[in-house]
């Protein structure tokens, strides 16, 4: 495997093989599988789970990793092309990225969306410019529109609980958050659930529709897998018979890049905090998923997060297992 960038680059059979491998490595550890291998980790955006789970994954497989981020004691990092570097930054990404990549056998890169232009973010302009600087295998640890490691872990989490594929209902719900967050998780989660063959409903207020190209990509995946994709702002209809509610906040697409416009619109929807009444029409054992971090009492009520519906902790642990499978395939574990 030369790249793990987008679930769309893999067949369902290949995804299921990765999930099976993740389960096997959990039950039957292989602490020497990647002995002597090194993973470079470049975080241009913050993290807890991705940072910790990649390091844990490499250690469990017998390899090593190192982390570089702008918050560390490194020279100031410049990313603008063609800039005259007479300011604070002493190092350009054009040298830093290939140098970091050259120390490892593979590199993981995280660079969130700039959230200035929807066109630039949809085109993955920043992530592509970083990947163009390297020739080692790479893993997308979250870019403008993709979070494939999260998607693989989420798919595994549903498989672990025998959540139905065909006929299973997945509600991807917008939730209130005080800040305008990226589209990477909602866009790629929608795709994941559609590709898994589920009946997916995007529940969101007006002004928070996902981009048409994202909806179309998911609909094509659903058609191929026997699922479906719809969207609505009607919570009762969306939650009817749901197996999963996956909550996430995201930027307004109507006011993308317009902080004030987005803020004004989102503040009309403070009540979009997932709580027990949301589940009135859902399946009795409908589960709550979230990629984390999550704001308690803002995105979701404590009683949901702390109660039996929540599967956010096994979901987060599956990040490590899913990434062990990716690294094993990418860096040449035995089988
Ligand atoms: N879900 C996720 O990617 O978490 P972090 O941002 O903490 O890595």
mmCIF file of C-alpha atoms and ligand atoms in Angstrom:
data_model
loop_
_atom_site.group_PDB
_atom_site.id
_atom_site.type_symbol
_atom_site.label_atom_id
_atom_site.label_comp_id
_atom_site.label_asym_id
_atom_site.label_seq_id
_atom_site.Cartn_x
_atom_site.Cartn_y
_atom_site.Cartn_z
ATOM 1 C CA UNK A 1 0.000 0.000 0.000
ATOM 2 C CA UNK A 2 1.582 3.286 -1.114
ATOM 3 C CA UNK A 3 -1.057 5.637 0.312
ATOM 4 C CA UNK A 4 -3.982 5.648 2.698
ATOM 5 C CA UNK A 5 -5.715 8.838 1.709
ATOM 6 C CA UNK A 6 -9.400 8.221 1.015
ATOM 7 C CA UNK A 7 -11.686 5.230 1.613
ATOM 8 C CA UNK A 8 -12.794 5.687 -1.998
ATOM 9 C CA UNK A 9 -9.399 4.349 -3.126
ATOM 10 C CA UNK A 10 -10.271 0.905 -1.704
ATOM 11 C CA UNK A 11 -12.836 -1.744 -2.572
ATOM 12 C CA UNK A 12 -15.202 -2.961 0.152
ATOM 13 C CA UNK A 13 -13.287 -6.263 0.124
ATOM 14 C CA UNK A 14 -10.004 -4.435 0.777
ATOM 15 C CA UNK A 15 -11.601 -2.462 3.624
ATOM 16 C CA UNK A 16 -13.010 -5.624 5.184
ATOM 17 C CA UNK A 17 -9.559 -7.254 4.918
ATOM 18 C CA UNK A 18 -8.043 -4.309 6.811
ATOM 19 C CA UNK A 19 -10.739 -4.578 9.493
ATOM 20 C CA UNK A 20 -10.151 -8.323 9.795
ATOM 21 C CA UNK A 21 -6.397 -7.694 10.096
ATOM 22 C CA UNK A 22 -7.031 -5.036 12.784
ATOM 23 C CA UNK A 23 -9.055 -7.558 14.790
ATOM 24 C CA UNK A 24 -6.395 -10.235 14.355
ATOM 25 C CA UNK A 25 -3.572 -7.942 15.505
ATOM 26 C CA UNK A 26 -5.658 -7.090 18.580
ATOM 27 C CA UNK A 27 -6.232 -10.759 19.490
ATOM 28 C CA UNK A 28 -2.818 -12.059 18.360
ATOM 29 C CA UNK A 29 -0.213 -9.314 18.822
ATOM 30 C CA UNK A 30 2.824 -9.254 16.513
ATOM 31 C CA UNK A 31 5.317 -7.143 18.484
ATOM 32 C CA UNK A 32 8.140 -7.694 15.972
ATOM 33 C CA UNK A 33 6.193 -7.220 12.729
ATOM 34 C CA UNK A 34 7.592 -3.753 11.981
ATOM 35 C CA UNK A 35 10.905 -4.045 13.831
ATOM 36 C CA UNK A 36 13.311 -1.346 12.656
ATOM 37 C CA UNK A 37 10.615 0.616 10.766
ATOM 38 C CA UNK A 38 10.047 4.293 11.460
ATOM 39 C CA UNK A 39 6.892 6.357 10.971
ATOM 40 C CA UNK A 40 7.271 10.143 10.626
ATOM 41 C CA UNK A 41 4.287 12.067 11.980
ATOM 42 C CA UNK A 42 3.744 15.676 10.866
ATOM 43 C CA UNK A 43 0.958 17.501 12.690
ATOM 44 C CA UNK A 44 0.194 20.904 11.216
ATOM 45 C CA UNK A 45 -3.099 20.844 13.181
ATOM 46 C CA UNK A 46 -3.847 19.749 16.772
ATOM 47 C CA UNK A 47 -4.664 16.220 17.922
ATOM 48 C CA UNK A 48 -4.998 13.879 20.884
ATOM 49 C CA UNK A 49 -6.253 10.569 19.470
ATOM 50 C CA UNK A 50 -4.417 10.580 16.141
ATOM 51 C CA UNK A 51 -1.153 11.603 17.781
ATOM 52 C CA UNK A 52 -1.331 8.988 20.546
ATOM 53 C CA UNK A 53 -2.877 6.145 18.544
ATOM 54 C CA UNK A 54 -0.294 6.260 15.723
ATOM 55 C CA UNK A 55 2.581 6.192 18.213
ATOM 56 C CA UNK A 56 0.931 3.356 20.164
ATOM 57 C CA UNK A 57 0.252 1.447 16.925
ATOM 58 C CA UNK A 58 3.891 1.634 15.806
ATOM 59 C CA UNK A 59 5.164 0.622 19.259
ATOM 60 C CA UNK A 60 2.781 -2.368 19.431
ATOM 61 C CA UNK A 61 4.122 -3.563 16.065
ATOM 62 C CA UNK A 62 7.759 -3.211 17.113
ATOM 63 C CA UNK A 63 8.575 -0.072 15.142
ATOM 64 C CA UNK A 64 9.149 3.520 16.175
ATOM 65 C CA UNK A 65 7.802 6.963 15.367
ATOM 66 C CA UNK A 66 8.601 10.622 15.865
ATOM 67 C CA UNK A 67 6.349 13.679 15.894
ATOM 68 C CA UNK A 68 6.906 17.145 14.471
ATOM 69 C CA UNK A 69 4.429 19.997 14.946
ATOM 70 C CA UNK A 70 4.711 23.804 14.830
ATOM 71 C CA UNK A 71 4.011 23.952 18.586
ATOM 72 C CA UNK A 72 7.285 22.134 19.291
ATOM 73 C CA UNK A 73 10.622 23.813 19.648
ATOM 74 C CA UNK A 74 11.274 23.959 15.916
ATOM 75 C CA UNK A 75 12.192 26.899 13.724
ATOM 76 C CA UNK A 76 9.132 28.893 12.652
ATOM 77 C CA UNK A 77 7.519 27.139 9.705
ATOM 78 C CA UNK A 78 6.529 29.034 6.549
ATOM 79 C CA UNK A 79 4.139 27.501 4.028
ATOM 80 C CA UNK A 80 3.342 30.330 1.577
ATOM 81 C CA UNK A 81 4.754 29.743 -1.897
ATOM 82 C CA UNK A 82 7.077 32.403 -3.306
ATOM 83 C CA UNK A 83 7.408 34.244 0.003
ATOM 84 C CA UNK A 84 10.504 36.320 0.842
ATOM 85 C CA UNK A 85 11.353 34.851 4.241
ATOM 86 C CA UNK A 86 12.453 38.010 6.053
ATOM 87 C CA UNK A 87 9.948 37.541 8.924
ATOM 88 C CA UNK A 88 9.872 35.265 11.994
ATOM 89 C CA UNK A 89 9.768 31.892 10.190
ATOM 90 C CA UNK A 90 13.214 30.457 9.460
ATOM 91 C CA UNK A 91 12.193 27.233 7.704
ATOM 92 C CA UNK A 92 9.963 26.561 4.715
ATOM 93 C CA UNK A 93 7.685 23.581 4.422
ATOM 94 C CA UNK A 94 9.329 22.835 1.051
ATOM 95 C CA UNK A 95 12.484 21.703 2.850
ATOM 96 C CA UNK A 96 10.934 20.609 6.160
ATOM 97 C CA UNK A 97 8.479 18.054 4.722
ATOM 98 C CA UNK A 98 10.941 16.090 2.529
ATOM 99 C CA UNK A 99 13.524 16.134 5.352
ATOM 100 C CA UNK A 100 10.982 14.748 7.856
ATOM 101 C CA UNK A 101 9.828 12.159 5.302
ATOM 102 C CA UNK A 102 13.420 11.063 4.628
ATOM 103 C CA UNK A 103 13.841 9.929 8.246
ATOM 104 C CA UNK A 104 10.969 7.446 8.060
ATOM 105 C CA UNK A 105 9.690 4.531 5.983
ATOM 106 C CA UNK A 106 6.262 6.218 5.775
ATOM 107 C CA UNK A 107 4.817 9.558 6.813
ATOM 108 C CA UNK A 108 1.499 10.580 8.345
ATOM 109 C CA UNK A 109 0.388 14.155 7.685
ATOM 110 C CA UNK A 110 -2.414 16.188 9.308
ATOM 111 C CA UNK A 111 -3.382 19.549 7.830
ATOM 112 C CA UNK A 112 -6.911 20.802 8.515
ATOM 113 C CA UNK A 113 -8.890 22.819 5.988
ATOM 114 C CA UNK A 114 -7.994 26.501 5.742
ATOM 115 C CA UNK A 115 -11.743 27.284 5.618
ATOM 116 C CA UNK A 116 -11.307 30.352 3.428
ATOM 117 C CA UNK A 117 -12.435 28.946 0.075
ATOM 118 C CA UNK A 118 -14.728 25.944 -0.325
ATOM 119 C CA UNK A 119 -13.299 25.334 -3.813
ATOM 120 C CA UNK A 120 -9.691 25.199 -2.531
ATOM 121 C CA UNK A 121 -10.659 22.931 0.364
ATOM 122 C CA UNK A 122 -12.724 20.628 -1.861
ATOM 123 C CA UNK A 123 -9.695 20.361 -4.176
ATOM 124 C CA UNK A 124 -7.480 19.411 -1.184
ATOM 125 C CA UNK A 125 -5.064 22.134 -2.304
ATOM 126 C CA UNK A 126 -2.946 22.241 0.843
ATOM 127 C CA UNK A 127 -2.709 18.486 1.450
ATOM 128 C CA UNK A 128 -1.850 17.837 -2.201
ATOM 129 C CA UNK A 129 0.907 20.448 -2.095
ATOM 130 C CA UNK A 130 2.464 18.640 0.882
ATOM 131 C CA UNK A 131 2.193 15.197 -0.698
ATOM 132 C CA UNK A 132 3.839 16.539 -3.852
ATOM 133 C CA UNK A 133 6.987 17.141 -1.773
ATOM 134 C CA UNK A 134 7.540 13.481 -0.815
ATOM 135 C CA UNK A 135 7.992 10.105 -2.422
ATOM 136 C CA UNK A 136 7.551 7.876 0.644
ATOM 137 C CA UNK A 137 4.271 6.046 1.404
ATOM 138 C CA UNK A 138 1.888 8.367 3.249
ATOM 139 C CA UNK A 139 -1.185 8.341 5.444
ATOM 140 C CA UNK A 140 -3.783 11.099 5.535
ATOM 141 C CA UNK A 141 -4.254 11.857 9.243
ATOM 142 C CA UNK A 142 -6.996 14.407 8.352
ATOM 143 C CA UNK A 143 -7.026 16.835 5.489
ATOM 144 C CA UNK A 144 -9.597 19.382 4.320
ATOM 145 C CA UNK A 145 -12.227 16.818 3.276
ATOM 146 C CA UNK A 146 -10.917 13.436 4.438
ATOM 147 C CA UNK A 147 -10.286 11.573 7.658
ATOM 148 C CA UNK A 148 -9.862 8.008 6.366
ATOM 149 C CA UNK A 149 -8.325 6.534 9.540
ATOM 150 C CA UNK A 150 -11.366 7.727 11.502
ATOM 151 C CA UNK A 151 -13.622 6.253 8.814
ATOM 152 C CA UNK A 152 -11.936 2.838 8.965
ATOM 153 C CA UNK A 153 -12.145 2.806 12.780
ATOM 154 C CA UNK A 154 -15.829 3.810 12.635
ATOM 155 C CA UNK A 155 -16.647 1.065 10.120
ATOM 156 C CA UNK A 156 -14.877 -1.483 12.377
ATOM 157 C CA UNK A 157 -16.734 -0.167 15.443
ATOM 158 C CA UNK A 158 -20.082 -0.819 13.750
ATOM 159 C CA UNK A 159 -18.945 -4.269 12.557
ATOM 160 C CA UNK A 160 -17.809 -5.133 16.098
ATOM 161 C CA UNK A 161 -21.355 -4.410 17.328
ATOM 162 C CA UNK A 162 -23.027 -6.172 14.371
ATOM 163 C CA UNK A 163 -24.747 -2.946 13.304
ATOM 164 C CA UNK A 164 -26.486 -3.974 10.057
ATOM 165 C CA UNK A 165 -24.942 -2.969 6.746
ATOM 166 C CA UNK A 166 -27.805 -3.250 4.248
ATOM 167 C CA UNK A 167 -30.947 -2.119 6.047
ATOM 168 C CA UNK A 168 -28.995 -0.422 8.840
ATOM 169 C CA UNK A 169 -29.944 3.237 9.329
ATOM 170 C CA UNK A 170 -27.179 5.789 9.941
ATOM 171 C CA UNK A 171 -28.019 9.391 10.860
ATOM 172 C CA UNK A 172 -25.196 11.879 10.423
ATOM 173 C CA UNK A 173 -26.382 14.834 12.469
ATOM 174 C CA UNK A 174 -25.066 18.375 12.630
ATOM 175 C CA UNK A 175 -24.758 19.614 16.215
ATOM 176 C CA UNK A 176 -24.166 23.051 17.662
ATOM 177 C CA UNK A 177 -20.601 24.125 18.433
ATOM 178 C CA UNK A 178 -19.403 27.652 19.153
ATOM 179 C CA UNK A 179 -16.822 27.518 16.330
ATOM 180 C CA UNK A 180 -16.986 26.799 12.604
ATOM 181 C CA UNK A 181 -15.359 23.375 12.258
ATOM 182 C CA UNK A 182 -14.003 21.618 9.135
ATOM 183 C CA UNK A 183 -16.054 19.385 6.822
ATOM 184 C CA UNK A 184 -13.535 16.516 6.806
ATOM 185 C CA UNK A 185 -15.305 14.280 9.322
ATOM 186 C CA UNK A 186 -18.902 14.777 8.111
ATOM 187 C CA UNK A 187 -17.911 14.483 4.434
ATOM 188 C CA UNK A 188 -15.841 11.329 4.830
ATOM 189 C CA UNK A 189 -18.156 9.762 7.445
ATOM 190 C CA UNK A 190 -21.106 10.166 5.093
ATOM 191 C CA UNK A 191 -19.092 8.401 2.401
ATOM 192 C CA UNK A 192 -18.037 5.605 4.795
ATOM 193 C CA UNK A 193 -21.587 4.811 5.908
ATOM 194 C CA UNK A 194 -22.874 4.903 2.313
ATOM 195 C CA UNK A 195 -20.060 2.633 1.121
ATOM 196 C CA UNK A 196 -20.849 0.259 4.004
ATOM 197 C CA UNK A 197 -24.303 -0.121 2.406
ATOM 198 C CA UNK A 198 -26.339 1.709 5.056
ATOM 199 C CA UNK A 199 -29.366 3.961 4.612
ATOM 200 C CA UNK A 200 -27.817 7.290 5.488
ATOM 201 C CA UNK A 201 -29.667 10.480 6.409
ATOM 202 C CA UNK A 202 -27.838 13.778 6.774
ATOM 203 C CA UNK A 203 -29.735 15.761 9.418
ATOM 204 C CA UNK A 204 -28.794 19.445 9.361
ATOM 205 C CA UNK A 205 -30.347 22.908 9.600
ATOM 206 C CA UNK A 206 -30.735 25.022 6.461
ATOM 207 C CA UNK A 207 -27.437 26.634 5.542
ATOM 208 C CA UNK A 208 -25.410 23.618 6.695
ATOM 209 C CA UNK A 209 -26.013 21.382 3.652
ATOM 210 C CA UNK A 210 -22.922 19.377 2.700
ATOM 211 C CA UNK A 211 -21.483 20.342 -0.725
ATOM 212 C CA UNK A 212 -23.271 18.777 -3.682
ATOM 213 C CA UNK A 213 -20.125 16.951 -4.844
ATOM 214 C CA UNK A 214 -19.811 15.310 -1.408
ATOM 215 C CA UNK A 215 -23.469 14.221 -1.524
ATOM 216 C CA UNK A 216 -23.057 12.851 -5.064
ATOM 217 C CA UNK A 217 -19.917 10.889 -4.166
ATOM 218 C CA UNK A 218 -21.793 9.282 -1.258
ATOM 219 C CA UNK A 219 -24.858 8.539 -3.404
ATOM 220 C CA UNK A 220 -22.711 6.729 -5.976
ATOM 221 C CA UNK A 221 -21.134 4.645 -3.194
ATOM 222 C CA UNK A 222 -24.572 3.864 -1.759
ATOM 223 C CA UNK A 223 -25.873 2.793 -5.176
ATOM 224 C CA UNK A 224 -22.961 0.371 -5.528
ATOM 225 C CA UNK A 225 -23.400 -1.051 -2.011
ATOM 226 C CA UNK A 226 -27.197 -1.262 -1.834
ATOM 227 C CA UNK A 227 -27.601 1.686 0.534
ATOM 228 C CA UNK A 228 -29.144 5.134 0.158
ATOM 229 C CA UNK A 229 -28.422 8.777 0.977
ATOM 230 C CA UNK A 230 -30.979 11.450 1.855
ATOM 231 C CA UNK A 231 -30.917 14.760 3.738
ATOM 232 C CA UNK A 232 -33.409 16.646 5.851
ATOM 233 C CA UNK A 233 -33.828 19.186 8.648
ATOM 234 C CA UNK A 234 -36.686 17.109 10.153
ATOM 235 C CA UNK A 235 -35.242 15.398 13.239
ATOM 236 C CA UNK A 236 -38.203 13.095 13.962
ATOM 237 C CA UNK A 237 -38.252 11.794 10.392
ATOM 238 C CA UNK A 238 -34.475 11.369 10.303
ATOM 239 C CA UNK A 239 -34.315 9.450 13.568
ATOM 240 C CA UNK A 240 -37.157 7.048 12.667
ATOM 241 C CA UNK A 241 -35.696 3.533 13.032
ATOM 242 C CA UNK A 242 -32.096 4.754 13.364
ATOM 243 C CA UNK A 243 -29.379 2.293 14.421
ATOM 244 C CA UNK A 244 -26.709 4.978 14.771
ATOM 245 C CA UNK A 245 -26.643 8.711 15.315
ATOM 246 C CA UNK A 246 -23.228 10.138 14.476
ATOM 247 C CA UNK A 247 -23.047 13.721 15.729
ATOM 248 C CA UNK A 248 -20.650 16.326 14.415
ATOM 249 C CA UNK A 249 -20.588 20.056 14.032
ATOM 250 C CA UNK A 250 -19.405 21.616 10.813
ATOM 251 C CA UNK A 251 -19.123 24.988 9.098
ATOM 252 C CA UNK A 252 -22.044 26.572 7.345
ATOM 253 C CA UNK A 253 -21.606 25.974 3.632
ATOM 254 C CA UNK A 254 -23.802 29.008 2.929
ATOM 255 C CA UNK A 255 -21.309 31.234 4.766
ATOM 256 C CA UNK A 256 -18.110 29.232 4.182
ATOM 257 C CA UNK A 257 -15.100 31.437 5.011
ATOM 258 C CA UNK A 258 -17.411 34.176 6.385
ATOM 259 C CA UNK A 259 -16.878 33.960 10.150
ATOM 260 C CA UNK A 260 -19.591 36.453 11.084
ATOM 261 C CA UNK A 261 -22.215 35.008 8.745
ATOM 262 C CA UNK A 262 -21.507 31.488 9.997
ATOM 263 C CA UNK A 263 -21.596 32.597 13.649
ATOM 264 C CA UNK A 264 -24.927 34.375 13.261
ATOM 265 C CA UNK A 265 -26.528 31.381 11.568
ATOM 266 C CA UNK A 266 -25.185 28.737 13.971
ATOM 267 C CA UNK A 267 -26.368 30.682 17.008
ATOM 268 C CA UNK A 268 -29.933 30.161 15.800
ATOM 269 C CA UNK A 269 -29.387 26.440 16.447
ATOM 270 C CA UNK A 270 -28.141 26.254 20.040
ATOM 271 C CA UNK A 271 -30.768 23.559 20.706
ATOM 272 C CA UNK A 272 -29.001 21.102 18.384
ATOM 273 C CA UNK A 273 -27.470 19.249 21.368
ATOM 274 C CA UNK A 274 -28.084 15.485 21.188
ATOM 275 C CA UNK A 275 -30.185 14.327 24.154
ATOM 276 C CA UNK A 276 -32.498 11.431 25.008
ATOM 277 C CA UNK A 277 -35.662 12.932 23.417
ATOM 278 C CA UNK A 278 -33.857 12.753 20.058
ATOM 279 C CA UNK A 279 -34.089 8.940 20.286
ATOM 280 C CA UNK A 280 -37.892 8.734 20.647
ATOM 281 C CA UNK A 281 -38.386 7.252 17.143
ATOM 282 C CA UNK A 282 -35.045 5.448 16.899
ATOM 283 C CA UNK A 283 -34.386 1.745 17.425
ATOM 284 C CA UNK A 284 -34.403 0.957 21.144
ATOM 285 C CA UNK A 285 -30.647 0.290 21.187
ATOM 286 C CA UNK A 286 -29.685 3.121 18.810
ATOM 287 C CA UNK A 287 -26.041 4.015 19.500
ATOM 288 C CA UNK A 288 -24.295 7.373 19.699
ATOM 289 C CA UNK A 289 -21.020 7.898 17.818
ATOM 290 C CA UNK A 290 -18.656 10.877 17.691
ATOM 291 C CA UNK A 291 -15.050 11.078 16.522
ATOM 292 C CA UNK A 292 -14.036 13.149 19.598
ATOM 293 C CA UNK A 293 -13.103 15.593 20.976
ATOM 294 C CA UNK A 294 -16.679 16.470 21.921
ATOM 295 C CA UNK A 295 -18.020 19.393 23.962
ATOM 296 C CA UNK A 296 -20.233 18.076 26.774
ATOM 297 C CA UNK A 297 -23.503 19.916 27.219
ATOM 298 C CA UNK A 298 -23.001 21.657 23.861
ATOM 299 C CA UNK A 299 -22.849 18.918 21.201
ATOM 300 C CA UNK A 300 -24.298 16.134 23.372
ATOM 301 C CA UNK A 301 -25.802 15.789 26.836
ATOM 302 C CA UNK A 302 -23.757 14.089 29.567
ATOM 303 C CA UNK A 303 -26.372 11.370 30.077
ATOM 304 C CA UNK A 304 -25.943 10.217 26.459
ATOM 305 C CA UNK A 305 -22.133 10.271 26.566
ATOM 306 C CA UNK A 306 -22.056 8.500 29.929
ATOM 307 C CA UNK A 307 -24.917 6.115 29.168
ATOM 308 C CA UNK A 308 -25.269 2.805 27.308
ATOM 309 C CA UNK A 309 -25.935 4.428 23.913
ATOM 310 C CA UNK A 310 -22.427 5.880 23.673
ATOM 311 C CA UNK A 311 -19.720 3.890 21.879
ATOM 312 C CA UNK A 312 -17.213 6.739 21.644
ATOM 313 C CA UNK A 313 -14.517 4.996 23.729
ATOM 314 C CA UNK A 314 -14.332 1.741 21.711
ATOM 315 C CA UNK A 315 -14.632 3.927 18.607
ATOM 316 C CA UNK A 316 -11.522 5.856 19.675
ATOM 317 C CA UNK A 317 -9.628 2.650 20.604
ATOM 318 C CA UNK A 318 -10.393 1.292 17.147
ATOM 319 C CA UNK A 319 -8.329 4.180 15.740
ATOM 320 C CA UNK A 320 -5.225 2.417 17.065
ATOM 321 C CA UNK A 321 -6.258 -1.014 15.758
ATOM 322 C CA UNK A 322 -7.303 0.285 12.326
ATOM 323 C CA UNK A 323 -4.017 2.158 12.003
ATOM 324 C CA UNK A 324 -2.053 -0.961 13.036
ATOM 325 C CA UNK A 325 -3.652 -2.736 10.080
ATOM 326 C CA UNK A 326 -2.829 0.141 7.711
ATOM 327 C CA UNK A 327 0.792 0.310 8.914
ATOM 328 C CA UNK A 328 1.146 -3.475 8.751
ATOM 329 C CA UNK A 329 0.057 -3.499 5.107
ATOM 330 C CA UNK A 330 2.021 -0.373 4.209
ATOM 331 C CA UNK A 331 5.303 -1.291 5.903
ATOM 332 C CA UNK A 332 5.370 -4.979 5.156
ATOM 333 C CA UNK A 333 4.178 -7.114 8.049
ATOM 334 C CA UNK A 334 4.565 -10.807 7.160
ATOM 335 C CA UNK A 335 1.063 -11.838 6.098
HETATM 336 N N1 LIG B 1 -10.892 11.993 16.123
HETATM 337 C C1 LIG B 1 -9.677 12.565 16.048
HETATM 338 O O1 LIG B 1 -9.047 12.624 14.981
HETATM 339 O O2 LIG B 1 -9.189 13.039 17.216
HETATM 340 P P1 LIG B 1 -7.934 13.989 17.367
HETATM 341 O O3 LIG B 1 -8.270 15.275 16.628
HETATM 342 O O4 LIG B 1 -7.749 14.193 18.842
HETATM 343 O O5 LIG B 1 -6.754 13.321 16.725
#
